[in-house]
Each structure stands twice: as structure tokens, then as C-alpha cells.
Amino acid sequence: MTEWVIETHQLRKVYRSYLRRRSLVAVDSLNLRVPAGCVFGFLGPNGAGKTTTIMMLLGNVYPTSGSFRIFGRAIHDISVRRRIGFLPEKFQFHELLTAEELLWFHGRLAGMDRHALARRVPEVLEQVGLLERARSRVREFSKGMQQRLGIAQAILHDPDLIILDEPTSALDPLGRRDVRDLIVRLKSRGKTVFLNSHLLSEVEMVCDEVAIMRAGKVQRQGSLDALLQVHPVVDVELRSPSEGVVQAVREVATVLSENGTRFTAEVQREEEIPLLARRIVEAGGELVRFVPRRESLEDLFVRVVEESS
Amino acid sequence: MRAIWLIASLTLKETMRRRLWVASLLASLAVVGFVFVAKLGASVRANDPIVQSVVPRITLILGLDVVKFFGSVLAMTLASGAIALEIERGMLYAVLYKPIRRYQVVLGKWIGVLVFALSNTLFWAVLLHVSVWLMMGRTYLETWRAPLVVLLYPVLFGTLTLLFSTFASMGLTIALSIISAGVAWSEKPMREFGIVFDIETLLQVANNVRWIIPMNHLRRWVLDQMLVIVPERMLASQRFQAFENPPSGWEIGYVFGYIVAALVLAVLVFGKRDV
């Protein structure tokens, strides 16, 4: 039986402005289930309600209605909080502390004893590539280094659930790769990672399951493989497309996008891909490029968001 | 309990590293400078025994007003950013999800802010006494209780500002704390004007203000501790007798109750709000 790390039931958050007599539904009837040991991608356009959801899950924001459980218990249960690590999206650390002092502070707050911290602090600093800057003050750190320190803070007490809100937004490509590797390592150790990121290519590389939110509601949720197993897509480039060629393509495929000599077509089954190529050639088309591919997460994301608009 | 001390010590450490001790040093210079200016004034009539007897005592009484002011401003400055600023900058997001309770954050901040503000206020009060002794050759050890009562000023205003900080933005917190201090300080002139010009409404407002922000009770309590050195002429004046009667036990209890209530309210408000 699947163990659910996060379960929400009809979770709803409405922000009310009593002065302006307005209300904003940030999260609406959210039903989410995150299985244990997976990397869960939590996606959505800006203002979809992702951060509000995360803040509710952490107990920072109170839901207007609905309920949720983390590890089968309420978030106010201290034993549940011990098992959570969190990297906020917009954060600033106490900048006059050194990296080492900051981690000691957060570790002590998380309930770690001195012996465990003496061992663990250098370990996590090394994992995020900041060991040599352990004695530097946080205010001397770049945004990217602060983000690395934030990740160190989130994994310091070896939590079972790690919630990362835009963990790579300030990182360079090498830093992003390091974070990806870290997420994979966490997963291999049986940890659950709840990842909110706009970098869909990264999410696609590491996530097992995703949920796509829009306007406070989950529009799609499921395993990445299942969600992306839709119709195959082919990127085509022709030397000089004629009306006849285009007509031939439309007979066997749906044209998703068209840009001069290039277009992207969707077929119903993989077996239809050779048929599409044959039809183009038979209609007199001169192929420059013909690349079949699986629908990317970005394609899915755009499609879902557009469908729900 | 550990979380409270961790947050308190972090608040204190941050305060020290922000070099607020520089402001403390400047305030110390102001206290010493105040006594020095008074001594210069008294030296003009060095042969007048009345002046030489009255000036050190007035210097000490007014000097404590300076210390009260600096202590209150320091506590308000520290408390205004304690929670509001940390929410605005996102510092608390990485703290609040930890296995701690929100009341521990409020209490930790309260202790951290007050330890710094009270130690400075006490230092300035001692510095004032030492300066009077060194520059004017007088000691008034019999008034030793007065500086202890003065410590309640930063406690009162620091706690009130921390309460504002739990629900308002940093800017609004500063505005609210300045307004509350202004309201409290206006009570005495309002009462004086009310009596001098016989304006009943003004007296009623002043009466209400002393309960809204109970600084007046504290002021009279401090003066009560200084009574042994208040010059006889001042004691005998009608205005002094009209305004400066010592606070009753009930009024002193009200001050303590007010501080506790403000702190409890801060805990409740912060516990219920979205962060």
C-alpha cells in the first residue's frame, strides 16, 4: 500500500482584504497526494497558488477550509516538523552570522545536539560547495551562495521530506547540476523531495511525479511517464514547403506549430511516424530535418495551462 | 525553553554585530555631556551654597529623564524590526517550520531585545550617578531604587513595539510606536494645561491617556524614589503637589499587568496570523 507523505483534502485559502472588500482565492479545493520516496514536481504559472500551498503545508499560513496531513499527522505536531526540511523561495538569512554559525543555529532549532552538529555542519557545507567559506559572513555571499546555504540548512537535520521552493533560481548551470545531483542522492536514500521550480527541463530530469496548478487548482497530476505518454510529436523542417505537402501532412497529423519552413506535427501513434515521412516525400517535399520526440514537460505544461485558461 | 534562548541569543548577537553599541556609546557621551554642562552652569555661581546644593540634585533628576528617553528609544528601535522586518525579509520562513512554537519566537525576541536595552539603560543610569559624583562631588546612593524603576520604561515601550511588530509592517510598527510614545509623553502637558486654563475636557483626556499608555505612573514612581533629593522649594510648589503624588500600589500593579498583557497579546496575535 502506498504511503503518502503529503495528503491534502479540499484545501482552500482565501485572502480577504476587509478595507477594499475584496477576496482572492489563492488555493481552491486542492487535493494532492505525494507518495513517499519520490521526487514530486509542483508546477504552475506565477500566481497559481504554489507558494501559498507550500506555506500552508508548513503551517505558516492557515487554510480557510479543508485539511491536510504530513506523514499522517497534523503539521502542528512537533514530531512531524522534525522530519521536514524547507528552502523558501524568497528568503534572507541573518547576514551578520557566518555560514557555520547560521547552520549551528538552525541545527539547534531543529533539535540536533552539539555532537551531531559538529559532524554534520562540515558535511553539508561540503555537499553544497561552501566548506571553504564556512567562516565567512553570510552578507559576503552572492545570491547563489546564499541559495546553496539555504539548501544546506534544509538538509542539515537529515529530514525525510525536503520542500524546495525554486532551489535553483539564483544558481549558475554548474550549481543547478549540483542541486539536481543532490536531489537524486536524496531520493536514492529514500527521502521525499517536493520541488517547486519554473525550470521545467530540470523538473523533467529529476521528478517521478508532477502536479500542474493553475488559478489555485490542480489541473493535472500523475507520474511523469503517464502524463507524457500522449501522442508522439515530430519536428519537421522542409527546404521549400508547398501547399500540397502541407495538405499531405494534415491528412495524417495535427500541426501544432508552424514557422516558415519548420513545423511541429502530432501523430496518433508511433507507427504513424514513418507514414508521415513517406507522405511528405511523396508529396514532393524535401526533408531537411525530421526529428520524432516525446512530448516534453514544457509542451505539457503549456498545453495544460492554455487548456485551463 | 532551548528555542527561546537560541532566538534570544541570536537577537543579541545580531544587535552587537550591527554595531548598535556605537549608538550606545554616543548616548553615554550625551549623559556625561549633560552633567558637564550642568556643572559649567553651576560653576558660574560657585559661591552660592543653594546653587551648589540644588544643581547636582536637579541634574540627577533630569539626567534620569535623559536615560529614560534613550532607553525607551533603544528598545523601540530594536523591537520594531524584531518580527516585522524578519517577516518582510523572509528570515522567519526558515525558522518557523522548525519543531518550535510561535510563542517561543516572540519570547526569544522579547528577551533578546530587552537584555540589550536594559543593560544599556542601567549602564547609562550608573554612568549618570558616577558623573555627578566625579564632576560635582556629590553622591546620592539613597536614590538607588530609581534607576531600577527607570528600567521599566524600555520594558514598557519595547513590549508595546514588539506587539505592533507582530501584526504590522516595519514602517507601520515604527509609526505606531512613535505615536504611542507621543501620546504617553503628551499626558503631562495636557494635564498642566487643563489645570492652568481650567479645561475639564483636557483633564479627562489626560486621565484616559495615563491608562492607555501607563507612562505617567512610572514617571511618578521614579520621582517617588528620588523624593529624598527633590529640592524643598520644588516639593512645596502647588504644581508639584498637584501632579506628582506617588502612584498607588494598584497603579504600579496596572503597569506590570499592562506589560504582561501586551506580551500575551503579542504571542496570541503572532500565533494566529499568516506569515
CSV table of N, CA and C in Angstrom, one decimal, chain A residues 13 55 58-62 76 78 81-82 84-86 88 90-94 96-97 101 105-106 108-112 137 153, chain B residues 2-3 6-7 10 13-14 17-19 86 89-102 109 270-275:
chain,number,residue,atom,x,y,z
A,13,LYS,N,-7.6,28.3,0.4
A,13,LYS,CA,-7.1,29.6,1.0
A,13,LYS,C,-7.7,30.8,0.3
A,55,MET,N,3.3,27.2,1.9
A,55,MET,CA,3.2,27.8,3.2
A,55,MET,C,2.1,27.2,4.1
A,58,LEU,N,3.4,24.0,5.6
A,58,LEU,CA,4.4,24.2,6.6
A,58,LEU,C,3.8,24.8,7.9
A,59,GLY,N,2.6,25.2,7.8
A,59,GLY,CA,1.9,25.8,9.0
A,59,GLY,C,2.2,27.3,9.1
A,60,ASN,N,2.8,27.9,8.1
A,60,ASN,CA,3.0,29.3,8.1
A,60,ASN,C,1.7,30.1,7.8
A,61,VAL,N,0.9,29.5,6.9
A,61,VAL,CA,-0.4,30.2,6.5
A,61,VAL,C,-1.5,29.2,6.9
A,62,TYR,N,-2.5,29.8,7.5
A,62,TYR,CA,-3.7,28.9,7.9
A,62,TYR,C,-4.7,28.7,6.8
A,76,HIS,N,1.1,20.8,13.1
A,76,HIS,CA,1.4,21.4,14.4
A,76,HIS,C,2.1,20.3,15.4
A,78,ILE,N,4.9,18.4,16.7
A,78,ILE,CA,6.4,18.7,16.7
A,78,ILE,C,7.1,17.6,16.0
A,81,ARG,N,7.3,18.1,12.4
A,81,ARG,CA,8.2,19.2,12.0
A,81,ARG,C,9.6,18.8,12.0
A,82,ARG,N,10.0,17.9,12.9
A,82,ARG,CA,11.4,17.4,12.9
A,82,ARG,C,11.8,16.7,11.6
A,84,ILE,N,10.9,17.6,8.5
A,84,ILE,CA,10.7,18.4,7.4
A,84,ILE,C,11.9,19.3,7.2
A,85,GLY,N,12.4,19.5,6.0
A,85,GLY,CA,13.4,20.5,5.6
A,85,GLY,C,12.8,21.4,4.6
A,86,PHE,N,13.2,22.7,4.6
A,86,PHE,CA,12.5,23.6,3.7
A,86,PHE,C,13.5,24.7,3.3
A,88,PRO,N,13.0,28.2,1.5
A,88,PRO,CA,12.0,29.1,0.9
A,88,PRO,C,12.4,29.8,-0.4
A,90,LYS,N,11.7,33.1,-1.4
A,90,LYS,CA,12.3,34.5,-1.1
A,90,LYS,C,12.7,34.4,0.4
A,91,PHE,N,14.0,34.5,0.6
A,91,PHE,CA,14.5,34.4,2.0
A,91,PHE,C,15.7,35.3,2.1
A,92,GLN,N,16.0,35.6,3.3
A,92,GLN,CA,17.3,36.2,3.6
A,92,GLN,C,17.7,35.7,5.0
A,93,PHE,N,19.0,35.3,5.0
A,93,PHE,CA,19.4,34.8,6.3
A,93,PHE,C,19.9,35.9,7.2
A,94,HIS,N,20.2,35.6,8.5
A,94,HIS,CA,20.8,36.6,9.3
A,94,HIS,C,22.2,36.9,8.8
A,96,LEU,N,24.7,38.7,9.4
A,96,LEU,CA,25.9,39.0,10.2
A,96,LEU,C,26.5,37.7,10.8
A,97,LEU,N,25.8,36.6,10.6
A,97,LEU,CA,26.3,35.3,11.1
A,97,LEU,C,27.2,34.7,10.0
A,101,GLU,N,28.0,29.4,11.8
A,101,GLU,CA,27.1,29.9,12.9
A,101,GLU,C,25.6,29.7,12.6
A,105,PHE,N,22.9,27.4,14.4
A,105,PHE,CA,21.6,28.0,14.9
A,105,PHE,C,20.4,27.2,14.4
A,106,HIS,N,20.4,26.9,13.1
A,106,HIS,CA,19.2,26.2,12.5
A,106,HIS,C,19.2,24.7,13.0
A,108,ARG,N,20.4,23.6,15.9
A,108,ARG,CA,19.9,23.6,17.3
A,108,ARG,C,18.4,23.7,17.3
A,109,LEU,N,17.9,24.7,16.5
A,109,LEU,CA,16.5,24.8,16.5
A,109,LEU,C,15.7,23.6,16.0
A,110,ALA,N,16.4,22.8,15.1
A,110,ALA,CA,15.8,21.6,14.6
A,110,ALA,C,15.9,20.5,15.6
A,111,GLY,N,16.6,20.7,16.8
A,111,GLY,CA,16.7,19.7,17.8
A,111,GLY,C,17.9,18.9,17.8
A,112,MET,N,18.9,19.3,17.0
A,112,MET,CA,20.2,18.5,16.9
A,112,MET,C,21.1,18.8,18.1
A,137,ARG,N,31.0,35.6,6.6
A,137,ARG,CA,29.7,36.0,7.0
A,137,ARG,C,28.8,35.9,5.8
A,153,GLN,N,20.9,24.3,4.9
A,153,GLN,CA,20.0,24.5,6.1
A,153,GLN,C,18.8,23.5,6.0
B,2,ARG,N,14.8,25.8,25.1
B,2,ARG,CA,16.0,26.0,24.4
B,2,ARG,C,15.8,26.9,23.2
B,3,ALA,N,14.7,26.7,22.5
B,3,ALA,CA,14.4,27.6,21.3
B,3,ALA,C,14.3,29.0,21.7
B,6,LEU,N,17.9,30.2,22.2
B,6,LEU,CA,18.6,30.3,21.0
B,6,LEU,C,18.2,31.6,20.2
B,7,ILE,N,16.9,31.9,20.2
B,7,ILE,CA,16.4,33.1,19.4
B,7,ILE,C,16.9,34.3,20.2
B,10,LEU,N,20.5,34.8,19.5
B,10,LEU,CA,20.7,35.3,18.1
B,10,LEU,C,20.4,36.7,18.0
B,13,LYS,N,23.2,38.7,19.5
B,13,LYS,CA,24.4,38.6,18.7
B,13,LYS,C,24.3,39.5,17.5
B,14,GLU,N,23.1,39.5,16.9
B,14,GLU,CA,22.9,40.4,15.7
B,14,GLU,C,22.9,41.8,16.1
B,17,ARG,N,26.5,42.8,16.5
B,17,ARG,CA,27.3,42.9,15.3
B,17,ARG,C,26.8,44.0,14.4
B,18,ARG,N,25.6,44.5,14.6
B,18,ARG,CA,25.1,45.6,13.9
B,18,ARG,C,25.7,46.9,14.4
B,19,ARG,N,26.5,46.8,15.4
B,19,ARG,CA,27.2,47.9,15.9
B,19,ARG,C,26.3,48.9,16.6
B,86,GLU,N,11.8,40.8,10.0
B,86,GLU,CA,12.2,39.4,9.7
B,86,GLU,C,11.2,38.7,8.8
B,89,ARG,N,11.7,40.4,5.2
B,89,ARG,CA,12.9,39.9,4.5
B,89,ARG,C,12.9,38.4,4.3
B,90,GLY,N,11.9,37.7,4.9
B,90,GLY,CA,11.8,36.2,4.7
B,90,GLY,C,12.7,35.4,5.7
B,91,MET,N,13.3,36.1,6.7
B,91,MET,CA,14.2,35.4,7.6
B,91,MET,C,13.4,34.3,8.4
B,92,LEU,N,12.2,34.7,8.7
B,92,LEU,CA,11.4,33.7,9.6
B,92,LEU,C,10.9,32.5,8.9
B,93,TYR,N,10.9,32.5,7.6
B,93,TYR,CA,10.4,31.3,6.9
B,93,TYR,C,11.3,30.1,7.2
B,94,ALA,N,12.6,30.3,7.3
B,94,ALA,CA,13.5,29.2,7.6
B,94,ALA,C,13.5,28.8,9.1
B,95,VAL,N,12.8,29.6,9.9
B,95,VAL,CA,12.8,29.4,11.3
B,95,VAL,C,11.5,28.7,11.8
B,96,LEU,N,10.4,29.3,11.2
B,96,LEU,CA,9.1,28.9,11.7
B,96,LEU,C,8.7,27.4,11.4
B,97,TYR,N,9.3,26.8,10.4
B,97,TYR,CA,8.9,25.4,10.1
B,97,TYR,C,9.6,24.4,11.0
B,98,LYS,N,10.6,24.9,11.8
B,98,LYS,CA,11.3,24.1,12.7
B,98,LYS,C,10.4,23.6,13.8
B,99,PRO,N,10.8,22.5,14.5
B,99,PRO,CA,10.0,22.0,15.6
B,99,PRO,C,9.9,22.9,16.8
B,100,ILE,N,9.4,24.1,16.6
B,100,ILE,CA,9.3,25.1,17.7
B,100,ILE,C,7.9,25.7,17.6
B,101,ARG,N,7.5,26.4,18.7
B,101,ARG,CA,6.2,27.0,18.7
B,101,ARG,C,6.4,28.5,18.4
B,102,ARG,N,5.3,29.2,17.9
B,102,ARG,CA,5.5,30.6,17.6
B,102,ARG,C,5.7,31.5,18.9
B,109,LYS,N,12.6,36.8,21.0
B,109,LYS,CA,12.9,38.2,20.5
B,109,LYS,C,12.7,39.2,21.7
B,270,PHE,N,0.6,36.8,17.0
B,270,PHE,CA,1.6,36.2,16.1
B,270,PHE,C,1.3,34.7,15.9
B,271,GLY,N,0.7,34.1,16.9
B,271,GLY,CA,0.3,32.7,16.8
B,271,GLY,C,-0.9,32.5,15.8
B,272,LYS,N,-1.7,33.5,15.6
B,272,LYS,CA,-2.9,33.4,14.7
B,272,LYS,C,-2.7,33.9,13.3
B,273,ARG,N,-1.6,34.7,13.1
B,273,ARG,CA,-1.5,35.4,11.8
B,273,ARG,C,-0.9,34.5,10.7
B,274,ASP,N,-1.1,34.8,9.5
B,274,ASP,CA,-0.4,34.1,8.4
B,274,ASP,C,0.9,34.8,8.2
B,275,VAL,N,2.0,34.0,8.0
B,275,VAL,CA,3.3,34.6,7.9
B,275,VAL,C,3.7,34.4,6.4
